[in-house]
Coordinates of C-alpha atoms in Angstrom, one line a residue:
X1 CA 167.4 84.5 77.7
X2 CA 171.2 85.3 78.7
X3 CA 170.0 87.5 80.9
X4 CA 167.0 86.2 82.3
X5 CA 169.7 83.1 83.6
X6 CA 172.4 85.7 85.0
X7 CA 169.9 87.9 86.3
X8 CA 168.3 84.7 88.3
X9 CA 172.0 83.7 88.9
X10 CA 172.7 87.1 90.1
X11 CA 169.8 86.8 92.9
X12 CA 170.0 83.1 93.6
X13 CA 174.0 84.9 94.9
X14 CA 172.7 87.5 96.3
X15 CA 169.8 85.6 98.4
X16 CA 172.7 83.0 99.2
X17 CA 175.2 86.0 100.7
X18 CA 172.1 87.2 102.7
X19 CA 171.4 84.1 104.2
X20 CA 174.8 83.0 105.3
X21 CA 175.4 86.4 106.6
X22 CA 171.9 86.0 108.6
X23 CA 172.7 82.4 109.7
X24 CA 176.6 82.9 110.7
X25 CA 177.4 85.6 111.3
X26 CA 174.8 88.1 112.5
X27 CA 170.8 88.6 112.0
X28 CA 168.6 91.1 111.3
X29 CA 167.1 91.0 114.4
X30 CA 170.1 91.6 116.5
X31 CA 170.6 94.8 114.2
X32 CA 167.5 95.9 114.5
X33 CA 166.6 95.6 118.5
X34 CA 170.6 97.3 118.2
X35 CA 169.2 100.2 116.6
X36 CA 165.7 100.5 118.8
X37 CA 168.0 100.6 121.8
X38 CA 171.2 102.7 120.7
X39 CA 170.2 105.5 117.7
X40 CA 167.9 108.1 118.0
X41 CA 164.4 108.0 116.6
X42 CA 165.3 111.8 114.2
X43 CA 168.6 109.3 113.0
X44 CA 166.0 106.3 112.6
X45 CA 162.9 108.1 110.5
X46 CA 166.3 109.7 108.1
X47 CA 167.4 106.6 107.3
X48 CA 163.9 105.8 107.1
X49 CA 163.1 108.7 104.6
X50 CA 166.6 108.4 102.7
X51 CA 165.7 103.8 102.0
X52 CA 162.2 104.7 100.5
X53 CA 163.0 108.2 98.3
X54 CA 166.4 106.1 97.5
X55 CA 166.4 101.8 95.9
X56 CA 164.2 101.4 99.3
X57 CA 166.1 97.9 99.9
X58 CA 165.1 98.4 103.7
X59 CA 161.8 96.9 104.5
X60 CA 158.8 99.6 106.5
X61 CA 157.4 96.0 108.6
X62 CA 160.8 96.6 110.6
X63 CA 159.7 100.2 111.2
X64 CA 156.4 99.8 111.5
X65 CA 157.4 97.7 113.9
X66 CA 160.2 99.8 115.0
X67 CA 157.6 102.4 115.6
X68 CA 155.4 100.2 118.5
X69 CA 157.7 100.4 121.9
X70 CA 159.4 104.2 120.3
X71 CA 155.1 105.0 120.7
X72 CA 155.1 104.1 124.2
X73 CA 159.0 106.0 124.8
X74 CA 157.2 108.5 123.4
X75 CA 153.4 108.5 124.7
X76 CA 151.3 108.8 121.9
X77 CA 149.4 106.2 119.7
X78 CA 151.7 104.1 117.8
X79 CA 149.2 105.2 114.8
X80 CA 150.4 108.6 114.7
X81 CA 153.5 107.1 114.3
X82 CA 152.4 104.5 111.5
X83 CA 150.2 107.3 109.8
X84 CA 154.1 109.4 110.0
X85 CA 155.5 106.5 108.5
X86 CA 153.0 106.1 105.9
X87 CA 153.2 109.4 104.4
X88 CA 156.8 109.5 104.8
X89 CA 157.1 106.6 102.1
X90 CA 154.4 108.3 99.6
X91 CA 156.3 111.5 99.6
X92 CA 159.9 109.2 99.3
X93 CA 158.2 107.4 96.4
X94 CA 157.5 110.7 95.0
X95 CA 160.4 111.6 95.1
X96 CA 162.3 108.3 93.8
X97 CA 159.3 109.4 90.8
X98 CA 160.5 113.0 90.5
X99 CA 164.4 112.1 90.2
X100 CA 163.3 109.6 87.6
X101 CA 162.0 112.4 85.4
X102 CA 165.0 114.1 86.1
X103 CA 167.4 111.1 85.4
X104 CA 165.6 110.2 81.8
X105 CA 166.5 113.4 81.1
X106 CA 170.3 112.6 81.3
X107 CA 171.5 111.8 77.3
X108 CA 173.0 108.3 78.3
X109 CA 169.9 106.8 80.3
X110 CA 167.6 108.3 77.9
X111 CA 169.3 106.3 74.5
X112 CA 169.6 103.0 77.2
X113 CA 165.6 104.3 77.6
X114 CA 164.3 104.8 74.5
X115 CA 166.1 102.5 72.4
X116 CA 168.4 100.0 74.2
X117 CA 164.8 99.3 76.1
X118 CA 162.2 99.9 74.3
X119 CA 160.0 97.4 74.7
X120 CA 160.1 97.5 78.1
X121 CA 159.2 101.3 77.8
X122 CA 156.3 100.9 76.3
X123 CA 155.6 98.1 78.6
X124 CA 155.7 100.4 82.2
X125 CA 153.9 103.5 80.0
X126 CA 151.2 101.0 79.7
X127 CA 150.9 98.8 82.9
X128 CA 152.4 101.1 85.1
X129 CA 149.5 101.6 86.9
X130 CA 149.5 97.9 87.7
X131 CA 152.9 98.1 89.2
X132 CA 152.9 100.7 91.4
X133 CA 149.5 99.0 93.1
X134 CA 151.5 96.3 93.4
X135 CA 154.5 97.9 94.6
X136 CA 153.1 99.9 97.2
X137 CA 150.9 97.1 98.1
X138 CA 153.3 94.5 98.4
X139 CA 157.0 93.5 100.1
X140 CA 157.8 95.1 96.2
X141 CA 160.6 97.9 96.4
X142 CA 158.4 100.7 95.8
X143 CA 160.9 103.6 95.1
X144 CA 162.8 101.6 92.6
X145 CA 158.9 101.2 90.5
X146 CA 158.8 105.1 91.8
X147 CA 161.7 105.8 89.9
X148 CA 161.2 103.5 87.4
X149 CA 157.5 105.6 86.6
X150 CA 158.5 108.8 86.3
X151 CA 161.4 107.7 83.5
X152 CA 159.4 106.7 81.5
X153 CA 157.2 109.9 82.1
X154 CA 154.3 107.8 83.7
X155 CA 151.4 111.1 84.9
X156 CA 152.2 112.2 88.4
X157 CA 148.3 112.9 88.5
X158 CA 148.4 108.7 88.7
X159 CA 151.5 108.3 90.8
X160 CA 150.0 110.4 93.0
X161 CA 146.5 109.1 93.3
X162 CA 147.7 105.7 93.4
X163 CA 150.1 106.2 95.7
X164 CA 147.5 106.4 98.1
X165 CA 148.0 102.6 98.3
X166 CA 150.6 103.2 99.8
X167 CA 149.6 104.9 103.0
X168 CA 146.7 101.4 103.0
X169 CA 149.4 98.8 103.3
X170 CA 150.9 100.6 106.4
X171 CA 147.7 100.6 108.4
X172 CA 147.0 97.3 106.7
X173 CA 150.4 95.6 107.8
X174 CA 150.8 97.2 111.1
X175 CA 147.2 95.9 112.2
X176 CA 149.0 92.8 111.2
X177 CA 152.1 92.6 112.4
X178 CA 150.5 94.6 116.1
X179 CA 148.0 92.0 116.2
X180 CA 148.6 88.6 114.3
X181 CA 152.3 88.8 115.8

């Protein structure tokens, strides 16, 4: 119970800090506009790939929105860039999974997984597919979930199959972002 309270407090503090920065210092929209206007597309794709491979803290929706003006400037169909982002995200999740597999072999991490968090380990092995699909479709850090899936020895073949939902997500969100907003 104490851990849940501590985690809740940390999340609340982070949300408040992000809110205060967003409101009084600089908005995410301003940062994003600056990136779109001043950064080479190759570096933006590199940033996206790194984000999707390690922790996934930058929402991919920002990159989907960014892809529309980029497609216009490149003179190509925006759906090709959405497809590129979707494939990069899928591969980023796979890389994260493989990092999780390697990390789990480190004795300290293995001890932490198997001894101190055995219940979570068993739970993730049993419900890993559900977590992968949920993270693939919704705004959850997909790379964190795939990292944990790798650490818990989730079968890679199922990750490869369920990861396709990540590609579907990009197209569904792109339809929503391009045509509804």
